Amino acid sequence: MTLRCKTGTANAKELFELLDLQVSPSTELWLEINGTDEEEAFKALKTLILNNLSDTFE
């Protein structure tokens, strides 16, 4: 599925904070994630980001 959301949504804000990205409220976040719904897609991406961050600092 293609996941599209405005950066003003709670999920998108959380992801942008994790990535330490500065974006305007009108920016849209586009993600391509196969076989899942929007909430699960954000959870999967957040887990991936956090796992990669922890691997970097181990």
PDB file of N, CA and C in Angstrom:
ATOM      1  N   MET A   1       0.837  -1.187   0.000  1.00  0.00           N
ATOM      2  CA  MET A   1       0.000   0.000   0.000  1.00  0.00           C
ATOM      3  C   MET A   1       0.871   1.236   0.000  1.00  0.00           C
ATOM      4  N   THR A   2       0.337   2.318  -0.450  1.00  0.00           N
ATOM      5  CA  THR A   2       1.026   3.596  -0.335  1.00  0.00           C
ATOM      6  C   THR A   2       0.396   4.339   0.826  1.00  0.00           C
ATOM      7  N   LEU A   3       1.205   4.715   1.762  1.00  0.00           N
ATOM      8  CA  LEU A   3       0.732   5.410   2.950  1.00  0.00           C
ATOM      9  C   LEU A   3       1.024   6.891   2.777  1.00  0.00           C
ATOM     10  N   ARG A   4       0.012   7.698   2.875  1.00  0.00           N
ATOM     11  CA  ARG A   4       0.181   9.140   2.680  1.00  0.00           C
ATOM     12  C   ARG A   4      -0.471   9.857   3.851  1.00  0.00           C
ATOM     13  N   CYS A   5       0.238  10.757   4.466  1.00  0.00           N
ATOM     14  CA  CYS A   5      -0.370  11.523   5.551  1.00  0.00           C
ATOM     15  C   CYS A   5       0.272  12.903   5.635  1.00  0.00           C
ATOM     16  N   LYS A   6      -0.478  13.832   6.146  1.00  0.00           N
ATOM     17  CA  LYS A   6       0.070  15.156   6.423  1.00  0.00           C
ATOM     18  C   LYS A   6       0.974  15.073   7.652  1.00  0.00           C
ATOM     19  N   THR A   7       1.969  15.916   7.715  1.00  0.00           N
ATOM     20  CA  THR A   7       2.882  15.868   8.852  1.00  0.00           C
ATOM     21  C   THR A   7       2.220  16.320  10.140  1.00  0.00           C
ATOM     22  N   GLY A   8       1.046  16.881  10.063  1.00  0.00           N
ATOM     23  CA  GLY A   8       0.359  17.314  11.271  1.00  0.00           C
ATOM     24  C   GLY A   8      -0.270  16.188  12.063  1.00  0.00           C
ATOM     25  N   THR A   9      -0.338  14.980  11.515  1.00  0.00           N
ATOM     26  CA  THR A   9      -0.942  13.879  12.255  1.00  0.00           C
ATOM     27  C   THR A   9       0.013  13.389  13.329  1.00  0.00           C
ATOM     28  N   ALA A  10      -0.534  12.776  14.364  1.00  0.00           N
ATOM     29  CA  ALA A  10       0.278  12.320  15.490  1.00  0.00           C
ATOM     30  C   ALA A  10       1.336  11.305  15.060  1.00  0.00           C
ATOM     31  N   ASN A  11       0.958  10.338  14.225  1.00  0.00           N
ATOM     32  CA  ASN A  11       1.924   9.330  13.787  1.00  0.00           C
ATOM     33  C   ASN A  11       3.076   9.964  13.025  1.00  0.00           C
ATOM     34  N   ALA A  12       2.742  10.863  12.126  1.00  0.00           N
ATOM     35  CA  ALA A  12       3.791  11.493  11.331  1.00  0.00           C
ATOM     36  C   ALA A  12       4.691  12.366  12.195  1.00  0.00           C
ATOM     37  N   LYS A  13       4.112  13.105  13.124  1.00  0.00           N
ATOM     38  CA  LYS A  13       4.926  13.937  14.014  1.00  0.00           C
ATOM     39  C   LYS A  13       5.924  13.081  14.783  1.00  0.00           C
ATOM     40  N   GLU A  14       5.451  11.941  15.275  1.00  0.00           N
ATOM     41  CA  GLU A  14       6.327  11.063  16.038  1.00  0.00           C
ATOM     42  C   GLU A  14       7.478  10.543  15.179  1.00  0.00           C
ATOM     43  N   LEU A  15       7.162  10.155  13.944  1.00  0.00           N
ATOM     44  CA  LEU A  15       8.210   9.658  13.060  1.00  0.00           C
ATOM     45  C   LEU A  15       9.216  10.741  12.713  1.00  0.00           C
ATOM     46  N   PHE A  16       8.728  11.930  12.424  1.00  0.00           N
ATOM     47  CA  PHE A  16       9.649  13.017  12.091  1.00  0.00           C
ATOM     48  C   PHE A  16      10.524  13.388  13.285  1.00  0.00           C
ATOM     49  N   GLU A  17       9.967  13.300  14.496  1.00  0.00           N
ATOM     50  CA  GLU A  17      10.779  13.562  15.682  1.00  0.00           C
ATOM     51  C   GLU A  17      11.858  12.500  15.850  1.00  0.00           C
ATOM     52  N   LEU A  18      11.488  11.239  15.601  1.00  0.00           N
ATOM     53  CA  LEU A  18      12.478  10.164  15.691  1.00  0.00           C
ATOM     54  C   LEU A  18      13.619  10.379  14.711  1.00  0.00           C
ATOM     55  N   LEU A  19      13.276  10.861  13.532  1.00  0.00           N
ATOM     56  CA  LEU A  19      14.277  11.088  12.497  1.00  0.00           C
ATOM     57  C   LEU A  19      14.939  12.453  12.624  1.00  0.00           C
ATOM     58  N   ASP A  20      14.461  13.263  13.571  1.00  0.00           N
ATOM     59  CA  ASP A  20      14.979  14.603  13.787  1.00  0.00           C
ATOM     60  C   ASP A  20      14.917  15.432  12.508  1.00  0.00           C
ATOM     61  N   LEU A  21      13.757  15.385  11.846  1.00  0.00           N
ATOM     62  CA  LEU A  21      13.554  16.143  10.616  1.00  0.00           C
ATOM     63  C   LEU A  21      12.722  17.381  10.885  1.00  0.00           C
ATOM     64  N   GLN A  22      13.101  18.472  10.285  1.00  0.00           N
ATOM     65  CA  GLN A  22      12.334  19.705  10.388  1.00  0.00           C
ATOM     66  C   GLN A  22      11.548  19.870   9.089  1.00  0.00           C
ATOM     67  N   VAL A  23      10.225  19.874   9.208  1.00  0.00           N
ATOM     68  CA  VAL A  23       9.383  19.990   8.015  1.00  0.00           C
ATOM     69  C   VAL A  23       8.265  20.985   8.274  1.00  0.00           C
ATOM     70  N   SER A  24       7.746  21.547   7.213  1.00  0.00           N
ATOM     71  CA  SER A  24       6.631  22.470   7.355  1.00  0.00           C
ATOM     72  C   SER A  24       5.334  21.684   7.516  1.00  0.00           C
ATOM     73  N   PRO A  25       4.302  22.286   8.115  1.00  0.00           N
ATOM     74  CA  PRO A  25       3.029  21.594   8.318  1.00  0.00           C
ATOM     75  C   PRO A  25       2.366  21.147   7.018  1.00  0.00           C
ATOM     76  N   SER A  26       2.711  21.764   5.904  1.00  0.00           N
ATOM     77  CA  SER A  26       2.084  21.395   4.638  1.00  0.00           C
ATOM     78  C   SER A  26       2.801  20.233   3.942  1.00  0.00           C
ATOM     79  N   THR A  27       3.951  19.834   4.479  1.00  0.00           N
ATOM     80  CA  THR A  27       4.685  18.722   3.884  1.00  0.00           C
ATOM     81  C   THR A  27       3.896  17.434   4.045  1.00  0.00           C
ATOM     82  N   GLU A  28       3.956  16.581   3.040  1.00  0.00           N
ATOM     83  CA  GLU A  28       3.301  15.286   3.135  1.00  0.00           C
ATOM     84  C   GLU A  28       4.347  14.192   3.223  1.00  0.00           C
ATOM     85  N   LEU A  29       4.047  13.188   4.016  1.00  0.00           N
ATOM     86  CA  LEU A  29       4.914  12.037   4.174  1.00  0.00           C
ATOM     87  C   LEU A  29       4.353  10.907   3.324  1.00  0.00           C
ATOM     88  N   TRP A  30       5.173  10.371   2.429  1.00  0.00           N
ATOM     89  CA  TRP A  30       4.759   9.262   1.564  1.00  0.00           C
ATOM     90  C   TRP A  30       5.621   8.057   1.879  1.00  0.00           C
ATOM     91  N   LEU A  31       4.978   6.944   2.130  1.00  0.00           N
ATOM     92  CA  LEU A  31       5.701   5.709   2.400  1.00  0.00           C
ATOM     93  C   LEU A  31       5.111   4.595   1.550  1.00  0.00           C
ATOM     94  N   GLU A  32       5.946   3.714   1.092  1.00  0.00           N
ATOM     95  CA  GLU A  32       5.478   2.544   0.352  1.00  0.00           C
ATOM     96  C   GLU A  32       5.719   1.322   1.241  1.00  0.00           C
ATOM     97  N   ILE A  33       4.647   0.743   1.730  1.00  0.00           N
ATOM     98  CA  ILE A  33       4.739  -0.401   2.629  1.00  0.00           C
ATOM     99  C   ILE A  33       3.723  -1.433   2.161  1.00  0.00           C
ATOM    100  N   ASN A  34       4.165  -2.644   1.973  1.00  0.00           N
ATOM    101  CA  ASN A  34       3.302  -3.666   1.396  1.00  0.00           C
ATOM    102  C   ASN A  34       2.491  -4.430   2.448  1.00  0.00           C
ATOM    103  N   GLY A  35       1.223  -4.627   2.155  1.00  0.00           N
ATOM    104  CA  GLY A  35       0.386  -5.569   2.883  1.00  0.00           C
ATOM    105  C   GLY A  35       0.027  -5.215   4.305  1.00  0.00           C
ATOM    106  N   THR A  36      -0.199  -3.952   4.603  1.00  0.00           N
ATOM    107  CA  THR A  36      -0.544  -3.608   5.974  1.00  0.00           C
ATOM    108  C   THR A  36      -1.438  -2.371   5.985  1.00  0.00           C
ATOM    109  N   ASP A  37      -2.082  -2.127   7.102  1.00  0.00           N
ATOM    110  CA  ASP A  37      -2.902  -0.926   7.214  1.00  0.00           C
ATOM    111  C   ASP A  37      -2.052   0.236   7.725  1.00  0.00           C
ATOM    112  N   GLU A  38      -2.626   1.410   7.772  1.00  0.00           N
ATOM    113  CA  GLU A  38      -1.857   2.611   8.105  1.00  0.00           C
ATOM    114  C   GLU A  38      -1.223   2.531   9.491  1.00  0.00           C
ATOM    115  N   GLU A  39      -1.985   2.144  10.498  1.00  0.00           N
ATOM    116  CA  GLU A  39      -1.458   2.105  11.862  1.00  0.00           C
ATOM    117  C   GLU A  39      -0.315   1.092  11.976  1.00  0.00           C
ATOM    118  N   GLU A  40      -0.497  -0.083  11.374  1.00  0.00           N
ATOM    119  CA  GLU A  40       0.550  -1.096  11.406  1.00  0.00           C
ATOM    120  C   GLU A  40       1.780  -0.639  10.633  1.00  0.00           C
ATOM    121  N   ALA A  41       1.565   0.093   9.563  1.00  0.00           N
ATOM    122  CA  ALA A  41       2.688   0.602   8.774  1.00  0.00           C
ATOM    123  C   ALA A  41       3.542   1.557   9.601  1.00  0.00           C
ATOM    124  N   PHE A  42       2.886   2.464  10.331  1.00  0.00           N
ATOM    125  CA  PHE A  42       3.646   3.390  11.180  1.00  0.00           C
ATOM    126  C   PHE A  42       4.393   2.642  12.277  1.00  0.00           C
ATOM    127  N   LYS A  43       3.739   1.652  12.873  1.00  0.00           N
ATOM    128  CA  LYS A  43       4.399   0.877  13.929  1.00  0.00           C
ATOM    129  C   LYS A  43       5.629   0.154  13.381  1.00  0.00           C
ATOM    130  N   ALA A  44       5.480  -0.440  12.189  1.00  0.00           N
ATOM    131  CA  ALA A  44       6.591  -1.164  11.579  1.00  0.00           C
ATOM    132  C   ALA A  44       7.743  -0.221  11.258  1.00  0.00           C
ATOM    133  N   LEU A  45       7.420   0.942  10.709  1.00  0.00           N
ATOM    134  CA  LEU A  45       8.462   1.901  10.371  1.00  0.00           C
ATOM    135  C   LEU A  45       9.153   2.425  11.624  1.00  0.00           C
ATOM    136  N   LYS A  46       8.386   2.711  12.662  1.00  0.00           N
ATOM    137  CA  LYS A  46       8.964   3.190  13.918  1.00  0.00           C
ATOM    138  C   LYS A  46       9.914   2.145  14.500  1.00  0.00           C
ATOM    139  N   THR A  47       9.497   0.885  14.476  1.00  0.00           N
ATOM    140  CA  THR A  47      10.342  -0.195  14.983  1.00  0.00           C
ATOM    141  C   THR A  47      11.625  -0.297  14.176  1.00  0.00           C
ATOM    142  N   LEU A  48      11.498  -0.206  12.859  1.00  0.00           N
ATOM    143  CA  LEU A  48      12.666  -0.259  11.988  1.00  0.00           C
ATOM    144  C   LEU A  48      13.634   0.878  12.298  1.00  0.00           C
ATOM    145  N   ILE A  49      13.099   2.074  12.447  1.00  0.00           N
ATOM    146  CA  ILE A  49      13.942   3.241  12.756  1.00  0.00           C
ATOM    147  C   ILE A  49      14.645   3.050  14.088  1.00  0.00           C
ATOM    148  N   LEU A  50      13.893   2.669  15.108  1.00  0.00           N
ATOM    149  CA  LEU A  50      14.475   2.513  16.441  1.00  0.00           C
ATOM    150  C   LEU A  50      15.516   1.394  16.466  1.00  0.00           C
ATOM    151  N   ASN A  51      15.252   0.301  15.768  1.00  0.00           N
ATOM    152  CA  ASN A  51      16.221  -0.794  15.713  1.00  0.00           C
ATOM    153  C   ASN A  51      17.494  -0.356  15.022  1.00  0.00           C
ATOM    154  N   ASN A  52      17.365   0.394  13.948  1.00  0.00           N
ATOM    155  CA  ASN A  52      18.548   0.872  13.241  1.00  0.00           C
ATOM    156  C   ASN A  52      19.336   1.859  14.081  1.00  0.00           C
ATOM    157  N   LEU A  53      18.631   2.709  14.818  1.00  0.00           N
ATOM    158  CA  LEU A  53      19.319   3.662  15.685  1.00  0.00           C
ATOM    159  C   LEU A  53      20.074   2.934  16.791  1.00  0.00           C
ATOM    160  N   SER A  54      19.447   1.938  17.392  1.00  0.00           N
ATOM    161  CA  SER A  54      20.109   1.215  18.477  1.00  0.00           C
ATOM    162  C   SER A  54      21.296   0.421  17.946  1.00  0.00           C
ATOM    163  N   ASP A  55      21.187  -0.142  16.736  1.00  0.00           N
ATOM    164  CA  ASP A  55      22.302  -0.871  16.142  1.00  0.00           C
ATOM    165  C   ASP A  55      23.484   0.054  15.887  1.00  0.00           C
ATOM    166  N   THR A  56      23.192   1.284  15.512  1.00  0.00           N
ATOM    167  CA  THR A  56      24.235   2.254  15.205  1.00  0.00           C
ATOM    168  C   THR A  56      25.077   2.573  16.434  1.00  0.00           C
ATOM    169  N   PHE A  57      24.444   2.594  17.608  1.00  0.00           N
ATOM    170  CA  PHE A  57      25.142   3.037  18.810  1.00  0.00           C
ATOM    171  C   PHE A  57      25.617   1.895  19.694  1.00  0.00           C
ATOM    172  N   GLU A  58      25.469   0.660  19.245  1.00  0.00           N
ATOM    173  CA  GLU A  58      25.946  -0.467  20.059  1.00  0.00           C
ATOM    174  C   GLU A  58      27.429  -0.661  19.886  1.00  0.00           C
TER     175      GLU A  58
END
